[in-house]
Coordinates of C-alpha atoms in Angstrom, one line a residue:
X1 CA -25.9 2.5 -73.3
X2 CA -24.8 0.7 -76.7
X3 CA -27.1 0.7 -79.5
X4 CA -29.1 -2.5 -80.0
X5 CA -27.9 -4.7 -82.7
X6 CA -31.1 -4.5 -85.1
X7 CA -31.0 -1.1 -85.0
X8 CA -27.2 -0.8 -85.7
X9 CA -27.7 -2.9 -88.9
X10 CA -30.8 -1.1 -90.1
X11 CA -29.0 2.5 -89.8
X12 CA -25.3 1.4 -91.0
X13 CA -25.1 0.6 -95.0
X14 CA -24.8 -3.0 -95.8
X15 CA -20.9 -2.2 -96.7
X16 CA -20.0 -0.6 -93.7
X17 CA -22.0 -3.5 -91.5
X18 CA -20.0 -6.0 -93.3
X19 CA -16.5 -4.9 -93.1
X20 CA -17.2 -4.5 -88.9
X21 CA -16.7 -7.0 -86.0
X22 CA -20.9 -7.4 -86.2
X23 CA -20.9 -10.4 -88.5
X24 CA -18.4 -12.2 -86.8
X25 CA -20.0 -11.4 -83.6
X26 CA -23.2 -12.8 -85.3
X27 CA -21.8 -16.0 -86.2
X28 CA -20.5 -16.1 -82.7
X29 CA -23.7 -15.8 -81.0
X30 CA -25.5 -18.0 -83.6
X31 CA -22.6 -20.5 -82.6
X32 CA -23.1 -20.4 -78.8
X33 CA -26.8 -20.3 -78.9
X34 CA -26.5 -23.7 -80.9
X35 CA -24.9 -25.3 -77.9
X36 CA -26.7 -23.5 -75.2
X37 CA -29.9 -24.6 -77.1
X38 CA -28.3 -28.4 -76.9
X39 CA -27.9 -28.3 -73.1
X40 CA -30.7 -26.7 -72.1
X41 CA -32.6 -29.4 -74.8
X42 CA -30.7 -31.9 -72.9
X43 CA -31.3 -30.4 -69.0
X44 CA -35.0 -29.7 -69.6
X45 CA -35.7 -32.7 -71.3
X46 CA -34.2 -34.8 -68.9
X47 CA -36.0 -33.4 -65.7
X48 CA -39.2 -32.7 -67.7
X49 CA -39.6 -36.4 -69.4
X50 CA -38.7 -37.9 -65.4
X51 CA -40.8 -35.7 -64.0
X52 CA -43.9 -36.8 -66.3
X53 CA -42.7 -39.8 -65.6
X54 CA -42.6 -40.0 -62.1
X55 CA -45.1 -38.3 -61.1
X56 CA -47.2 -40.7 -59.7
X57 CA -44.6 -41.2 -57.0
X58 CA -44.6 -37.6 -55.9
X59 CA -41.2 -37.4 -57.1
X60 CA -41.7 -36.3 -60.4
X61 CA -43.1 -32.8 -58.9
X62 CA -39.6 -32.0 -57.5
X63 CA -38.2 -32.4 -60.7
X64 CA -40.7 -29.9 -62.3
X65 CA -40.0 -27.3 -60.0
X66 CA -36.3 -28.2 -60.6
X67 CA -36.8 -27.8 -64.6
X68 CA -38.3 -24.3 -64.0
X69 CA -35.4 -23.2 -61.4
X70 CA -33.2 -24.5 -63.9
X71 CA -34.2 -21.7 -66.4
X72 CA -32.4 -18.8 -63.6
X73 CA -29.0 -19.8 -63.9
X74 CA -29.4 -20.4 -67.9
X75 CA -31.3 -17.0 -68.2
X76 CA -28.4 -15.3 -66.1
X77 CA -26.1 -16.8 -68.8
X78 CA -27.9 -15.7 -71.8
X79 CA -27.9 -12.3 -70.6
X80 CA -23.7 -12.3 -70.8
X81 CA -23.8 -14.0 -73.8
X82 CA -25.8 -11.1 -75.4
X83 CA -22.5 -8.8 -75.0
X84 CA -21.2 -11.0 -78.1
X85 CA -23.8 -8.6 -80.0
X86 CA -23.9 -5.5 -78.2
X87 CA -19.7 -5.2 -77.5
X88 CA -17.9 -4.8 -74.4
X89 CA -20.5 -1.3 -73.2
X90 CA -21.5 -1.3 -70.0
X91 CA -23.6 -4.3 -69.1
X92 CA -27.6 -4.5 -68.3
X93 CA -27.5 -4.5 -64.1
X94 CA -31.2 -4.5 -63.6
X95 CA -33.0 -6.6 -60.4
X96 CA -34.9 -9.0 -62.0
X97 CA -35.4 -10.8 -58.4
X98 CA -35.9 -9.6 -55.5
X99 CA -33.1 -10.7 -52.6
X100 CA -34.4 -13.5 -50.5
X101 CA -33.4 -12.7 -47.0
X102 CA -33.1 -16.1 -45.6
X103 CA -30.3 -18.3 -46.6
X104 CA -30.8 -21.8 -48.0
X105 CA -32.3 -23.7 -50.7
X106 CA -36.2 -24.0 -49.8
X107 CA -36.3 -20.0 -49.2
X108 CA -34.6 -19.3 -52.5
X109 CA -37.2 -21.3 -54.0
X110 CA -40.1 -20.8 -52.6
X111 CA -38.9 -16.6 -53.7
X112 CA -37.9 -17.9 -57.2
X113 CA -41.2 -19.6 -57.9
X114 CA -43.2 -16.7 -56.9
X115 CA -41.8 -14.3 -59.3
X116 CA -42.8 -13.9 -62.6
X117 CA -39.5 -12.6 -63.8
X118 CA -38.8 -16.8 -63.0
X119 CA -41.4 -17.9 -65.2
X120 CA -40.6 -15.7 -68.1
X121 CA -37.4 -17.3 -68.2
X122 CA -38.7 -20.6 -68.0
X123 CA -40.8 -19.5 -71.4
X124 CA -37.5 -17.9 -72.6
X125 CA -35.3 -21.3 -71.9
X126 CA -38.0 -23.5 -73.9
X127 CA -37.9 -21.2 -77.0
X128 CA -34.0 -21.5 -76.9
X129 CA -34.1 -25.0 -76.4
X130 CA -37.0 -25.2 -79.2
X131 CA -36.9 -22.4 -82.1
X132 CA -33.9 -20.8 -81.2
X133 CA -32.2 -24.4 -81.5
X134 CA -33.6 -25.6 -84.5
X135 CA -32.7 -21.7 -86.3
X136 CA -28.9 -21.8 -85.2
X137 CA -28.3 -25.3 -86.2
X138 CA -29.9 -24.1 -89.4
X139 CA -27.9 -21.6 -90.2
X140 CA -24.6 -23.6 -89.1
X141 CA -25.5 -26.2 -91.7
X142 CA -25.5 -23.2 -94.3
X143 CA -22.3 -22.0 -93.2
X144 CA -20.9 -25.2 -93.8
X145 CA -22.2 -25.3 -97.2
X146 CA -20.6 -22.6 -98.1
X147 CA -17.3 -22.7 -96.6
X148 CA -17.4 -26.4 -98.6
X149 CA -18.2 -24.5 -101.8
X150 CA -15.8 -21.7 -101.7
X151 CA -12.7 -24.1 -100.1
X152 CA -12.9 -27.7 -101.7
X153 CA -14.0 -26.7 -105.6
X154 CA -10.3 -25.2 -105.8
X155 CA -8.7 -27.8 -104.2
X156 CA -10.3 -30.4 -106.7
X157 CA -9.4 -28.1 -109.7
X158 CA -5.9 -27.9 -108.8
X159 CA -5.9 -31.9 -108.3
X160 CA -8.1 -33.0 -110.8
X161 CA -7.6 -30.1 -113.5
X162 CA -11.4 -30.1 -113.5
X163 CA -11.5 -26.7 -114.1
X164 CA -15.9 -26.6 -113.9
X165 CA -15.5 -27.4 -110.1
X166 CA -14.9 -24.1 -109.8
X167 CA -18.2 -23.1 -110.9
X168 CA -19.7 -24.1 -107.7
X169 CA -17.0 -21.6 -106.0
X170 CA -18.3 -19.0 -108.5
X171 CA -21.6 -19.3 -106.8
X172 CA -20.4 -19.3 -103.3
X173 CA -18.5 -16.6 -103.2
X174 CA -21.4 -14.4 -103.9
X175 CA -23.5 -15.9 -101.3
X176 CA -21.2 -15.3 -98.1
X177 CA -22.2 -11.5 -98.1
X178 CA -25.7 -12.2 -98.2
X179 CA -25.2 -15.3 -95.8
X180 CA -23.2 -13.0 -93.3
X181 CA -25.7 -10.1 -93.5
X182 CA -28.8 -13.0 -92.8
X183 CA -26.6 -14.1 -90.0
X184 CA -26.7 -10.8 -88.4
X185 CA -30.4 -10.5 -89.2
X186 CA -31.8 -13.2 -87.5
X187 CA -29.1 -13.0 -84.3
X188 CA -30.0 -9.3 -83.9
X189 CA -33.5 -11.0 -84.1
X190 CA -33.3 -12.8 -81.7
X191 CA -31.4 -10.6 -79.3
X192 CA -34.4 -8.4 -79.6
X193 CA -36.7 -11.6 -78.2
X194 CA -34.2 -12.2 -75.7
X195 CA -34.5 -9.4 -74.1
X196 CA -38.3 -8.9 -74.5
X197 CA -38.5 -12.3 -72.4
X198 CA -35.4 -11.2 -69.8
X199 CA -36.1 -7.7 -69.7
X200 CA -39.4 -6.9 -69.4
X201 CA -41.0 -3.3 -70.3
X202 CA -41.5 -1.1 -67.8
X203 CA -45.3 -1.7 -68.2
X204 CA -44.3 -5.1 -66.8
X205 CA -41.8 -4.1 -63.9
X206 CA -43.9 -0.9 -62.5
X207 CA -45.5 -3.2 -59.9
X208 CA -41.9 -4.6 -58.8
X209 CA -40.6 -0.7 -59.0
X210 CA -43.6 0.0 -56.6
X211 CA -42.8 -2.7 -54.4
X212 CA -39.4 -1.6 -54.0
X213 CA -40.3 1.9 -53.3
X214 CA -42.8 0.6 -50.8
X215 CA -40.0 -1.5 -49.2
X216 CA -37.7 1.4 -49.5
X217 CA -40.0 4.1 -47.4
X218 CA -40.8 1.2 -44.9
X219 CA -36.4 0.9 -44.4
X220 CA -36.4 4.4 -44.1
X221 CA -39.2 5.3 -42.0
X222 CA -37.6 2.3 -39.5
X223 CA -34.2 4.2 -40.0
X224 CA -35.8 7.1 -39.1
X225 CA -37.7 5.7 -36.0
X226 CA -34.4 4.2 -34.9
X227 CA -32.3 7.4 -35.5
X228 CA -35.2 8.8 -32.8
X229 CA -34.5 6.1 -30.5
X230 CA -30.6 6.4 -30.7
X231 CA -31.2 10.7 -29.9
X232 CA -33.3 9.2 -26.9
X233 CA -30.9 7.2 -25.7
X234 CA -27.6 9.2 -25.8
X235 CA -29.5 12.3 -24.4
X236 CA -30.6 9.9 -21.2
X237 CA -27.0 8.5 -21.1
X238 CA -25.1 11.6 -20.7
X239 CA -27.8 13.1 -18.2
X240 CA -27.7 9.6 -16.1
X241 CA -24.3 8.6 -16.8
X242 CA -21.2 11.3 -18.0
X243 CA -23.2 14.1 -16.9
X244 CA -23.9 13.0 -13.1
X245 CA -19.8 12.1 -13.3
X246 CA -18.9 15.1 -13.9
X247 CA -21.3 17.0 -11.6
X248 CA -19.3 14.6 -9.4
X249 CA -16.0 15.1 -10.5
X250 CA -17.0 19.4 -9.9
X251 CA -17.9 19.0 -6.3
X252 CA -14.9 16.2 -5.4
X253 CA -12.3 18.6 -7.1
X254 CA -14.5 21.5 -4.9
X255 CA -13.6 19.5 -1.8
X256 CA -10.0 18.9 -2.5
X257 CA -9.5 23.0 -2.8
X258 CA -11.0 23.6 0.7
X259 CA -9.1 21.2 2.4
X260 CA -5.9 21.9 0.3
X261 CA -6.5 25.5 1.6
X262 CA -7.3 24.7 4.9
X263 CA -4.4 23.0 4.8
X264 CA -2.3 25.9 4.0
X265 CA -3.4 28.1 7.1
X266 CA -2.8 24.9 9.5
X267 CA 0.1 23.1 7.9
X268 CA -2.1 20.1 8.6
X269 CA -0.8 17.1 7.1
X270 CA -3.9 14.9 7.6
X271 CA -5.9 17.8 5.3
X272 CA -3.1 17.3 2.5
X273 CA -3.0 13.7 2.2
X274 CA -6.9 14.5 2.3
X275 CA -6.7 16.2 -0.4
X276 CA -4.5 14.6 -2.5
X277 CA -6.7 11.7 -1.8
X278 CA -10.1 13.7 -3.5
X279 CA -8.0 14.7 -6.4
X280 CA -6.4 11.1 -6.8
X281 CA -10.8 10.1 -6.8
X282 CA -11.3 13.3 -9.1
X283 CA -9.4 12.0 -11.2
X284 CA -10.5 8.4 -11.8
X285 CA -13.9 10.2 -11.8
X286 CA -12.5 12.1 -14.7
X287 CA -11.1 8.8 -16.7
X288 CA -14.2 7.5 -16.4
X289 CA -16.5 10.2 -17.5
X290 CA -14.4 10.3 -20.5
X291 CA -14.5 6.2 -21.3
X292 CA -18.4 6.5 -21.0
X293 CA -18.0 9.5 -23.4
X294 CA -16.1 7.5 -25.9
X295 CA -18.5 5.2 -25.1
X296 CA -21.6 7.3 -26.7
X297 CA -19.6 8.2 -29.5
X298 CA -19.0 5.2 -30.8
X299 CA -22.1 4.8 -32.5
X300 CA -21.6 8.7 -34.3
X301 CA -20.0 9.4 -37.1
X302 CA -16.5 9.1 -36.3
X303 CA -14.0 11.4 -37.0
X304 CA -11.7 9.3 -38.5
X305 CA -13.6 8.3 -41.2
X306 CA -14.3 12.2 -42.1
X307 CA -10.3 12.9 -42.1
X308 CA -8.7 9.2 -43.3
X309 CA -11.9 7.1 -45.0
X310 CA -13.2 3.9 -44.8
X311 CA -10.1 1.8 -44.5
X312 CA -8.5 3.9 -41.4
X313 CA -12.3 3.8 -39.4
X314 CA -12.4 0.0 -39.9
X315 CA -9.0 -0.7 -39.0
X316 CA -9.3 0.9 -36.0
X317 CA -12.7 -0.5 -35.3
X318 CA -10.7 -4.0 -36.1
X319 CA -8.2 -3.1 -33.2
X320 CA -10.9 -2.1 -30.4
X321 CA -12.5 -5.7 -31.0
X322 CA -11.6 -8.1 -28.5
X323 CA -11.5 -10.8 -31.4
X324 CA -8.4 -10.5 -33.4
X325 CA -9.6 -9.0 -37.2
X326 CA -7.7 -8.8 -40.3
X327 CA -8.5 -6.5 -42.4
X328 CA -8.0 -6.3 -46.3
X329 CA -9.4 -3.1 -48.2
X330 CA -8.5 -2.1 -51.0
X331 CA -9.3 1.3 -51.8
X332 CA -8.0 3.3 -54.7
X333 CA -9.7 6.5 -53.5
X334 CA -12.4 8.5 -51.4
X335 CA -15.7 7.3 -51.9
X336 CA -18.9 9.1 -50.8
X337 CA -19.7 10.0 -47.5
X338 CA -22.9 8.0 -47.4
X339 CA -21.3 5.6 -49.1
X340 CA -18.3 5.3 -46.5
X341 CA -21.0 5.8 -43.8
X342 CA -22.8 3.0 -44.2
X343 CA -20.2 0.7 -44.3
X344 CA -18.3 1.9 -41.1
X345 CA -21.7 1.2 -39.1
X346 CA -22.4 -2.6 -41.2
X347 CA -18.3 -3.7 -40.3
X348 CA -18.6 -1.7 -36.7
X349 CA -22.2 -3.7 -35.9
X350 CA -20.5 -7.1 -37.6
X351 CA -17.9 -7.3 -35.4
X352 CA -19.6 -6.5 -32.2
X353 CA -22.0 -9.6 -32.8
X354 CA -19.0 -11.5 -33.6
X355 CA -17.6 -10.2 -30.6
X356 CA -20.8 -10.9 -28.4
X357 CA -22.4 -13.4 -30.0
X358 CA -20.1 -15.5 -32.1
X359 CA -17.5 -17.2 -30.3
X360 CA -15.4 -17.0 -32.6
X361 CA -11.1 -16.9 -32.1
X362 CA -10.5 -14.8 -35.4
X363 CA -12.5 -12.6 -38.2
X364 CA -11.4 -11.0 -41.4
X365 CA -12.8 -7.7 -43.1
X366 CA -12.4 -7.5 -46.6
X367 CA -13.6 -5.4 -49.0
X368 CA -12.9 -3.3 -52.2
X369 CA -14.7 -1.8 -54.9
X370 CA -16.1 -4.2 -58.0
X371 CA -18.0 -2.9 -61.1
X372 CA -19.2 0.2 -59.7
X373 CA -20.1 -1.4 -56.3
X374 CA -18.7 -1.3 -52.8
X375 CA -18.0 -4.7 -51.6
X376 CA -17.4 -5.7 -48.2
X377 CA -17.5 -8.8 -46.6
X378 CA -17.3 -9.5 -42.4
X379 CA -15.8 -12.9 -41.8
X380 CA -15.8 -15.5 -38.6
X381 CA -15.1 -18.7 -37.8
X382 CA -17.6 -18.5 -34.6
X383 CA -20.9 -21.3 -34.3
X384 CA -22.9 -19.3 -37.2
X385 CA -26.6 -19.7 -37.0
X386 CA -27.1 -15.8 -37.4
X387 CA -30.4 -15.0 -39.9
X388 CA -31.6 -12.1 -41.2
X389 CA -35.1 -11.8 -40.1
X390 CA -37.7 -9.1 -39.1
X391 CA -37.3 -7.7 -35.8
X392 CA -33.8 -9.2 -35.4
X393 CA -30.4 -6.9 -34.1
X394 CA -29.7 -7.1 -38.0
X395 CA -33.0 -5.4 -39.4
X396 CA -31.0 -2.0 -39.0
X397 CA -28.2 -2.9 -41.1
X398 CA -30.8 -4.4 -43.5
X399 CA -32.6 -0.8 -43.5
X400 CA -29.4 1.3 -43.4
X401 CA -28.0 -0.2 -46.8
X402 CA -31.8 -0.4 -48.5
X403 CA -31.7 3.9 -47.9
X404 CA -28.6 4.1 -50.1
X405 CA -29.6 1.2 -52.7
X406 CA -27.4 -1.2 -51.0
X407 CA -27.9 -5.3 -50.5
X408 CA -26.4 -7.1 -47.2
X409 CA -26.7 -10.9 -47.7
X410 CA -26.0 -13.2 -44.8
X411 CA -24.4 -17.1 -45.2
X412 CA -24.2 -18.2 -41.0
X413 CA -24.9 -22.5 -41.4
X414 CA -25.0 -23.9 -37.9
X415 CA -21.3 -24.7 -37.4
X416 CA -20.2 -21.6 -39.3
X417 CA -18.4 -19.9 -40.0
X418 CA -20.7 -16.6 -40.8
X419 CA -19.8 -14.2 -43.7
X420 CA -22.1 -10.5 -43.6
X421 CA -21.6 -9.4 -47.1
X422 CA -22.4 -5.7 -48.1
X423 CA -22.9 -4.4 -51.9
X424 CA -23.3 -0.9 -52.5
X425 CA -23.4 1.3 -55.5
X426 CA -20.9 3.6 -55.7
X427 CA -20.7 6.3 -58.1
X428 CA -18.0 8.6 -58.4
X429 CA -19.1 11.7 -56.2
X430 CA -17.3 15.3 -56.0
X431 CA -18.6 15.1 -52.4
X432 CA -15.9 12.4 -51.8
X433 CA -13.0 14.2 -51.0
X434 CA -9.9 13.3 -49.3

């Protein structure tokens, strides 16, 4: 993690700051947060003065809830623009919000306004719209100043042949250390507020931590009660099913030997075409025990995806579905088992709803891997109208990416089409061999 600005400035000498990136990083982020100050000045005082306003229509509340929903996006902003201070390092990736599981607008906000991560934010966009604003413009005007005092005394010297003008550049020249230094002062500052307001302590976020370890045994202890159920049900399936076709297949292949040797003795032709009649049956009794095996399989780790990874068990996952699939991964290397695991059984559960439940002529997997996350998205152009609510066929997937930090989001409008998107972190892992 990269050093935070304030602290950078108070352990490098005043030299050594100076002649770095940091004060023109400073004067950048002073810069921006003038004009994201501006517009969120503009956006909240817009929707805020209406909403006052209007409030006596019932109207006016809408726009107050818009004015705080308003401060997500613009928070989610300043957090970027804070890597003008702290450099190209790895970025913060904390969950400020918690996923909201239904799609649509009402839903989002009805999570959003719940949260108190949303209302620090709102606090955090009024201070940049406020202080923040009023500092940066500030200091903007003093930059001016200067780079008038140091540029145009010169010029009117050299002009005029007033050579006292350049007294004034005398005493600018000497400020712009000092100026540069305060820059960086008050942005490191106020990248310190920032993310006091954006990124709480972790006296602040243990009740969302708990929350999500809550919601994280719950996912696994459903995993787990489903893995119990699966057991169940392939152990009944191969008693009911394979097993009682194979006990068939023993005794029809017994019957074909006696009357093949019977046969024999009595050079009866009626036995032989007998017989070659229970070995024609033993043998469609064999082709179908093994269909119902494959059958059973299917939902176990496939072997495939041990030998060749992700991209060869989707593709052929992508040809056994009746609904043509394109599929589009791009895969530099092995990634972990679990990893690979739990996207083979997201894409192989995907495209048997699409191929149940869709109606859809075409689908398209895609997926790749994105700032340390697996991304993979399952695309149709069926009806949509899928959600992702409790007790629905999708709950597993839900738990199955929860048990290795993962996120599935679902966009299915009536109409469609329907897009089952899958993130998953995925560090690199010795584990993941070709």
């Amino acid at each position: 993690m990269s050093t935070p600005p304030l602290k950078r400035m108070m352990t490098q000498p005043p030299l050594t700051y100076l002649t770095s990136a940091g004060p023109w990083r400073a004067i950048a982020y002073i810069g921006s947060g003038a004009a994201m100050g501006a517009v969120s000045l503009a956006m909240l005082g817009v929707l805020i003065t209406l909403g006052l306003l209007l409030s006596v229509f019932g109207v006016g509340l809408v726009l107050l809830v818009g004015a705080v929903l308003l401060s997500v996006p613009l928070a989610e902003a300043e957090r970027r623009r804070l890597r003008l201070l702290e450099g190209p390092g790895p970025a913060l990736t904390e969950a400020l919000h918690a996923p909201v599981e239904r799609p649509g607008l009402r839903p989002w906000a009805s999570v959003r306004l719940r949260e108190p991560a949303t209302w620090r934010e709102f606090a955090y966009v009024v201070v940049l719209a406020t202080l923040f604003l009023v500092v940066d413009l500030a200091l903007l005007v003093l930059a001016l100043v200067l780079g008038i005092l140091v540029v145009f005394p010169p010029l009117v010297a050299y002009r005029t042949g007033q050579i006292e003008a350049l007294t004034l550049t005398a005493i600018g020249l000497p400020a712009i250390p000092v100026a540069l230094y305060g820059f960086g002062l008050v942005a490191a500052l106020q990248a310190r507020l920032t993310k006091l307001l954006l990124y709480p302590p972790s006296s602040r976020t243990a009740p969302d931590r708990d929350a999500r370890v809550v919601e994280l045994t719950k996912s696994r202890a459903r995993l787990a009660n489903a893995f119990e159920t699966e057991r169940h049900r392939i152990q009944r399936d191969l008693h009911d099913g394979a097993q009682q076709r194979l006990v068939a297949l023993v005794m029809t292949l017994g019957l074909a030997e006696l009357e093949l040797d019977a046969a024999r003795r009595e050079t009866d032709h009626e036995a032989v075409r007998q017989g070659a009649d229970l070995v024609s049956r033993a043998r469609g009794e064999a082709k179908a025990a093994l269909a119902e095996l494959r059958d059973l399989v299917h939902g176990i780790y496939p072997q495939v995806l041990t030998d060749h990874g992700l991209a060869a068990a989707v593709s052929e996952v992508a040809v056994r579905c009746p609904v043509p699939v394109r599929v589009e991964m791009d895969l530099a290397e092995r990634l972990p088992s679990q990893v690979e695991a739990t996207a083979y059984f997201v894409v192989s559960e995907a495209l048997t709803n699409v191929a149940k439940h869709s109606g859809a002529r075409s689908a398209v997997v895609r997926g790749g891997v994105r700032q340390g996350k697996l991304e993979v998205t399952v695309r149709d152009d069926g009806g949509g109208g899928a959600e992702l609510r409790s007790g629905s066929g999708l709950q597993g997937l839900v738990d199955r990416a929860a048990v290795v930090s993962g996120r599935l989001a679902l966009s299915s409008p009536p109409g469609g089409p329907t897009a089952l998107t899958l993130e998953v972190p995925c560090p690199r892992d010795s584990s993941a061999s070709s």
